[in-house]
Short mmCIF file of C-alpha atoms in Angstrom, two decimals:
data_model
loop_
_atom_site.label_atom_id
_atom_site.label_comp_id
_atom_site.label_asym_id
_atom_site.label_seq_id
_atom_site.Cartn_x
_atom_site.Cartn_y
_atom_site.Cartn_z
CA MET A 191 140.16 -41.11 128.98
CA ARG A 192 137.38 -44.26 129.92
CA ILE A 193 137.13 -44.02 134.02
CA VAL A 194 135.32 -46.90 135.64
CA THR A 195 134.45 -47.53 139.18
CA LEU A 196 134.48 -50.97 140.19
CA VAL A 197 133.83 -51.19 143.44
CA GLU A 198 132.22 -48.17 145.80
CA ASN A 199 129.28 -48.34 148.69
CA THR A 200 126.11 -47.81 146.22
CA ALA A 201 125.68 -49.31 143.00
CA ALA A 202 124.21 -46.85 140.15
CA ARG A 203 122.30 -50.23 138.52
CA THR A 204 121.07 -53.73 139.25
CA GLY A 205 123.63 -56.59 138.69
CA LEU A 206 126.72 -55.05 140.52
CA GLU A 207 128.25 -55.75 144.25
CA PRO A 208 128.50 -52.50 146.35
CA ALA A 209 130.48 -52.96 149.39
CA ARG A 210 131.61 -50.13 151.81
CA GLY A 211 135.21 -49.09 149.82
CA LEU A 212 136.50 -48.29 146.57
CA SER A 213 138.42 -49.58 143.58
CA ILE A 214 138.55 -47.29 139.95
CA TYR A 215 139.96 -48.89 136.95
CA VAL A 216 141.16 -46.79 133.62
CA GLU A 217 142.48 -47.08 130.51
CA THR A 218 144.17 -44.08 128.60
CA ALA A 219 145.78 -44.08 125.67
CA GLY A 220 148.80 -45.95 126.60
CA HIS A 221 147.66 -47.48 130.41
CA LYS A 222 145.27 -49.89 131.95
CA ILE A 223 144.97 -48.73 135.95
CA LEU A 224 143.75 -50.21 138.72
CA PHE A 225 143.09 -48.01 141.63
CA ASP A 226 142.48 -49.21 144.65
CA MET A 227 140.98 -52.87 145.04
CA GLY A 228 138.09 -52.54 147.12
CA PRO A 229 137.49 -54.48 150.21
CA GLY A 230 137.57 -57.84 148.85
CA PRO A 231 136.58 -60.37 146.18
CA GLU A 232 133.53 -58.11 144.27
CA LEU A 233 135.83 -56.51 142.64
CA LEU A 234 136.17 -59.09 140.28
CA ALA A 235 132.36 -60.11 139.74
CA ASN A 236 131.69 -56.42 139.22
CA ALA A 237 134.63 -55.93 136.76
CA GLU A 238 133.74 -58.78 134.47
CA ARG A 239 129.69 -57.47 134.73
CA LEU A 240 130.99 -53.73 133.54
CA GLY A 241 133.38 -55.17 130.78
CA VAL A 242 136.63 -54.73 132.33
CA ASP A 243 139.46 -57.35 132.17
CA LEU A 244 141.92 -56.97 135.51
CA ALA A 245 144.23 -59.81 133.73
CA ALA A 246 145.30 -56.81 131.62
CA VAL A 247 146.01 -53.93 134.08
CA ASP A 248 149.41 -53.01 134.18
CA THR A 249 149.31 -50.65 136.07
CA ALA A 250 148.10 -51.11 139.90
CA VAL A 251 148.19 -48.24 143.31
CA LEU A 252 147.29 -48.81 146.46
CA SER A 253 145.63 -45.29 147.54
CA HIS A 254 147.19 -46.16 151.50
CA GLY A 255 146.87 -49.03 153.77
CA HIS A 256 142.80 -50.20 155.09
CA SER A 257 141.35 -52.47 153.91
CA ASP A 258 138.16 -50.95 152.63
CA HIS A 259 140.44 -49.47 149.78
CA GLY A 260 143.13 -53.03 150.40
CA GLY A 261 141.32 -55.90 151.08
CA GLY A 262 140.47 -57.30 147.76
CA LEU A 263 143.98 -57.05 146.47
CA GLU A 264 144.55 -60.78 147.23
CA ALA A 265 141.48 -61.46 144.48
CA PHE A 266 143.32 -58.50 141.80
CA CYS A 267 146.33 -60.89 142.17
CA ARG A 268 144.51 -64.17 141.22
CA VAL A 269 143.36 -62.94 137.77
CA ASN A 270 147.02 -61.03 137.21
CA ARG A 271 150.32 -61.86 137.90
CA HIS A 272 151.96 -59.10 136.01
CA ALA A 273 151.20 -55.40 137.25
CA GLY A 274 153.60 -53.71 139.39
CA ILE A 275 151.48 -52.46 142.61
CA TYR A 276 152.86 -49.25 143.38
CA LEU A 277 152.61 -48.23 147.29
CA ARG A 278 153.95 -46.05 149.96
CA GLU A 279 156.01 -48.43 152.70
CA GLU A 280 154.00 -47.08 155.35
CA ALA A 281 150.70 -48.50 154.28
CA LEU A 282 152.20 -51.81 155.70
CA ARG A 283 151.87 -50.80 158.94
CA PRO A 284 148.76 -51.79 161.80
CA TYR A 285 145.96 -49.08 162.03
CA TYR A 286 143.12 -49.62 163.87
CA ALA A 287 139.79 -47.81 164.68
CA VAL A 288 140.34 -46.64 168.43
CA LEU A 289 136.76 -45.63 170.16
CA PRO A 290 136.07 -44.60 173.42
CA GLY A 291 134.78 -47.98 175.73
CA GLN A 292 135.74 -50.37 172.82
CA ASP A 293 138.21 -52.97 171.93
CA PRO A 294 140.67 -51.21 169.10
CA HIS A 295 139.50 -52.68 165.87
CA TYR A 296 142.10 -53.26 163.47
CA ILE A 297 141.71 -51.79 159.40
CA GLY A 298 144.75 -52.35 158.33
CA LEU A 299 146.08 -54.40 155.19
CA ASP A 300 145.55 -58.94 155.36
CA THR A 301 149.44 -60.04 155.89
CA LEU A 302 148.19 -61.75 152.49
CA TRP A 303 150.37 -59.15 150.42
CA GLU A 304 153.93 -61.06 151.55
CA GLN A 305 152.76 -63.41 149.19
CA VAL A 306 153.42 -60.70 146.44
CA ARG A 307 156.20 -59.16 147.61
CA ASP A 308 158.29 -58.90 144.55
CA ARG A 309 155.37 -57.17 142.54
CA LEU A 310 155.10 -54.47 146.06
CA VAL A 311 157.07 -51.09 144.63
CA PHE A 312 157.13 -48.89 147.63
CA THR A 313 156.76 -44.70 146.67
CA GLU A 314 158.21 -41.84 147.74
CA PRO A 315 156.46 -38.64 148.04
CA VAL A 316 156.76 -37.63 144.58
CA ARG A 317 157.39 -40.34 141.91
CA ARG A 318 156.84 -40.29 137.98
CA LEU A 319 155.85 -43.33 136.31
CA ASP A 320 155.86 -42.09 133.17
CA GLU A 321 154.60 -38.81 131.19
CA GLU A 322 150.97 -40.41 132.00
CA LEU A 323 151.30 -41.41 135.39
CA LEU A 324 152.28 -39.34 138.70
CA LEU A 325 152.12 -40.36 142.24
CA PHE A 326 152.36 -38.20 144.90
CA SER A 327 152.04 -37.69 148.66
CA GLY A 328 153.54 -35.82 151.44
CA VAL A 329 150.41 -33.55 151.63
CA ALA A 330 150.27 -30.12 154.02
CA ASP A 331 147.91 -30.88 156.98
CA ASP A 332 146.31 -27.67 157.03
CA GLN A 333 143.82 -28.90 159.30
CA THR A 334 141.57 -25.91 159.17
CA ARG A 335 140.39 -27.39 155.94
CA ARG A 336 139.93 -31.12 156.58
CA ALA A 337 137.48 -33.41 158.96
CA PRO A 338 139.23 -34.50 162.51
CA ALA A 339 139.66 -38.64 162.17
CA PRO A 340 140.88 -39.14 165.73
CA LYS A 341 139.53 -42.72 165.64
CA LEU A 342 142.13 -43.36 163.44
CA GLN A 343 145.51 -44.67 164.84
CA GLU A 344 148.29 -46.29 164.40
CA LYS A 345 149.49 -49.13 166.79
CA THR A 346 153.27 -48.70 167.75
CA PRO A 347 155.44 -50.34 169.89
CA GLY A 348 154.58 -47.45 172.94
CA GLY A 349 150.57 -47.92 172.63
CA PHE A 350 148.54 -46.63 169.59
CA ARG A 351 149.09 -42.93 168.46
CA PRO A 352 147.05 -40.94 165.78
CA ASP A 353 147.61 -41.37 162.41
CA VAL A 354 149.32 -39.01 160.75
CA PHE A 355 148.61 -40.45 156.47
CA ALA A 356 151.86 -40.80 155.27
CA HIS A 357 151.00 -44.34 153.76
CA GLU A 358 148.32 -42.32 151.97
CA GLN A 359 149.37 -41.14 148.05
CA HIS A 360 147.34 -40.15 145.29
CA LEU A 361 147.44 -40.49 141.56
CA ILE A 362 147.89 -37.58 138.94
CA ILE A 363 146.99 -39.36 135.14
CA GLN A 364 147.52 -36.52 131.95
CA SER A 365 146.52 -38.32 128.21
CA GLU A 366 145.05 -37.00 125.78
CA GLY A 367 145.02 -33.93 126.83
CA LYS A 368 143.13 -34.25 130.31
CA ALA A 369 144.16 -34.39 133.71
CA VAL A 370 142.78 -36.04 136.29
CA LEU A 371 143.86 -36.66 139.87
CA LEU A 372 142.34 -40.15 142.70
CA ALA A 373 142.45 -39.64 145.80
CA GLY A 374 141.55 -42.71 148.09
CA CYS A 375 140.15 -40.55 150.38
CA GLY A 376 141.35 -37.83 151.00
CA HIS A 377 142.32 -38.32 154.97
CA LEU A 378 144.41 -34.88 154.82
CA GLY A 379 141.91 -32.73 153.20
CA ILE A 380 140.75 -32.88 149.29
CA VAL A 381 141.26 -29.16 149.04
CA ASN A 382 144.33 -29.63 150.69
CA THR A 383 145.17 -32.59 148.24
CA LEU A 384 143.73 -30.53 145.20
CA GLU A 385 146.16 -27.50 146.08
CA ARG A 386 149.18 -30.14 145.68
CA ALA A 387 148.20 -31.58 142.89
CA GLY A 388 147.80 -27.51 141.00
CA GLU A 389 151.48 -27.28 142.25
CA LEU A 390 152.38 -30.41 140.72
CA LEU A 391 150.66 -29.61 137.46
CA GLY A 392 152.55 -26.52 137.10
CA GLY A 393 149.29 -24.58 138.34
CA ARG A 394 146.61 -26.38 135.62
CA MET A 395 143.54 -27.50 138.16
CA PRO A 396 142.32 -31.26 136.77
CA ASP A 397 139.73 -31.60 134.61
CA ALA A 398 138.64 -33.87 136.81
CA VAL A 399 139.07 -35.30 140.44
CA PHE A 400 137.41 -38.89 141.39
CA GLY A 401 137.28 -40.22 144.79
CA GLY A 402 136.31 -39.55 148.38
CA PHE A 403 136.11 -36.75 150.48
CA HIS A 404 136.37 -38.02 154.25
CA LEU A 405 133.70 -36.30 155.29
CA PHE A 406 131.17 -38.47 156.77
CA GLU A 407 131.75 -38.23 160.18
CA LEU A 408 131.19 -34.28 159.91
CA SER A 409 127.44 -33.61 162.46
CA PRO A 410 124.48 -31.44 160.27
CA GLU A 411 124.73 -29.65 164.23
CA ALA A 412 128.23 -28.70 164.80
CA GLU A 413 129.18 -25.65 163.71
CA SER A 414 132.30 -26.03 162.89
CA ALA A 415 130.75 -29.33 160.33
CA ARG A 416 128.69 -26.17 158.39
CA ALA A 417 132.68 -23.43 158.27
CA LEU A 418 134.48 -26.85 156.98
CA LEU A 419 131.82 -27.16 153.99
CA ASP A 420 131.54 -23.98 153.64
CA LEU A 421 135.26 -23.42 153.01
CA THR A 422 135.46 -27.10 151.18
CA ALA A 423 132.90 -25.37 149.02
CA GLY A 424 133.93 -22.38 148.12
CA ALA A 425 137.49 -23.47 147.38
CA LEU A 426 136.27 -26.43 145.21
CA SER A 427 134.04 -24.11 143.62
CA ARG A 428 137.08 -22.15 141.75
CA GLY A 429 138.01 -23.10 137.64
CA GLN A 430 135.72 -25.62 136.09
CA THR A 431 137.01 -28.92 137.86
CA VAL A 432 134.26 -31.56 137.98
CA TYR A 433 133.80 -33.83 141.13
CA TYR A 434 133.29 -37.34 141.09
CA THR A 435 132.95 -38.50 144.63
CA GLY A 436 130.91 -41.50 146.91
CA HIS A 437 132.42 -43.73 149.44
CA CYS A 438 133.42 -41.73 152.18
CA THR A 439 131.83 -38.24 151.33
CA GLY A 440 128.54 -38.85 153.22
CA GLU A 441 125.30 -38.25 151.62
CA TRP A 442 124.68 -35.23 153.86
CA ALA A 443 128.08 -33.89 152.86
CA TYR A 444 127.17 -34.33 149.16
CA GLU A 445 124.43 -33.05 149.46
CA GLU A 446 126.24 -29.74 151.31
CA LEU A 447 128.50 -29.01 148.78
CA ARG A 448 126.20 -30.24 145.55
CA LYS A 449 124.38 -27.00 146.58
CA THR A 450 126.66 -24.54 145.45
CA LEU A 451 128.81 -26.74 143.09
CA GLY A 452 125.53 -27.79 141.10
CA GLY A 453 126.11 -30.67 138.15
CA ARG A 454 129.97 -30.09 138.81
CA LEU A 455 129.73 -32.58 141.41
CA ARG A 456 128.46 -35.85 140.66
CA PRO A 457 128.28 -39.17 142.30
CA MET A 458 130.46 -42.24 142.01
CA ARG A 459 128.76 -45.29 142.35
CA THR A 460 130.01 -49.28 141.82
CA GLY A 461 129.14 -49.45 138.13
CA THR A 462 129.94 -45.22 137.39
CA ALA A 463 131.39 -44.53 133.88
CA VAL A 464 132.82 -41.69 132.69
CA GLU A 465 134.57 -40.96 129.51
CA LEU A 466 136.82 -38.21 129.13
#
């Protein structure tokens, strides 16, 4: 299995275009998968420079309905005209960042998705595509095991309400004896998400996890932040899973987790390529 980070906030080397967002390419024995598309057209240039043929992708997955993960959908569809695009129907709702004293900032998907509506495949809480690919949502929201995200909200006819992340889904890949979890942002907590993945894998933990842990807004001065990182590090340290993370994890949280996880926590940057 080959896993290449096509777009992330930082770059592993010069000549690539980092952007605040995420896009991951996976090549297995049976599939060529695009998991998220990043915020825009950077996806195309990076794929070309990294030797990834996006036209050959047969399965595209959108982890949730935020523009930093789905803004590159239009660019991807310019070069790939056949892959099904798997997403939660809730991903098409209007999502905003709402901060006190500021106008709400739209962070949802562009309406360009309407041009490819015939390629959209709406997923259930558990959707098995085949023996290699399993999509799941509906992660139990134990808020003691995740970072709060009060600014992330959904606009409804009755006004803004906190986002409950019904639009978020994750991908389990099982191929060539390996199990890998891809999580876009893990808004409901990487510990909660990993626990659900383990259940779906019959008690087995993934060999590797790729994705954001949504810890970047934690304050080093807050006792609650340190408590959450201690809990997270303890949970992730069980077993032998290797974690590749970046994007919304945050530098401070990454360094704190690394104190416990050591070499099992690795950076995921634009251009990072892993063979499993």
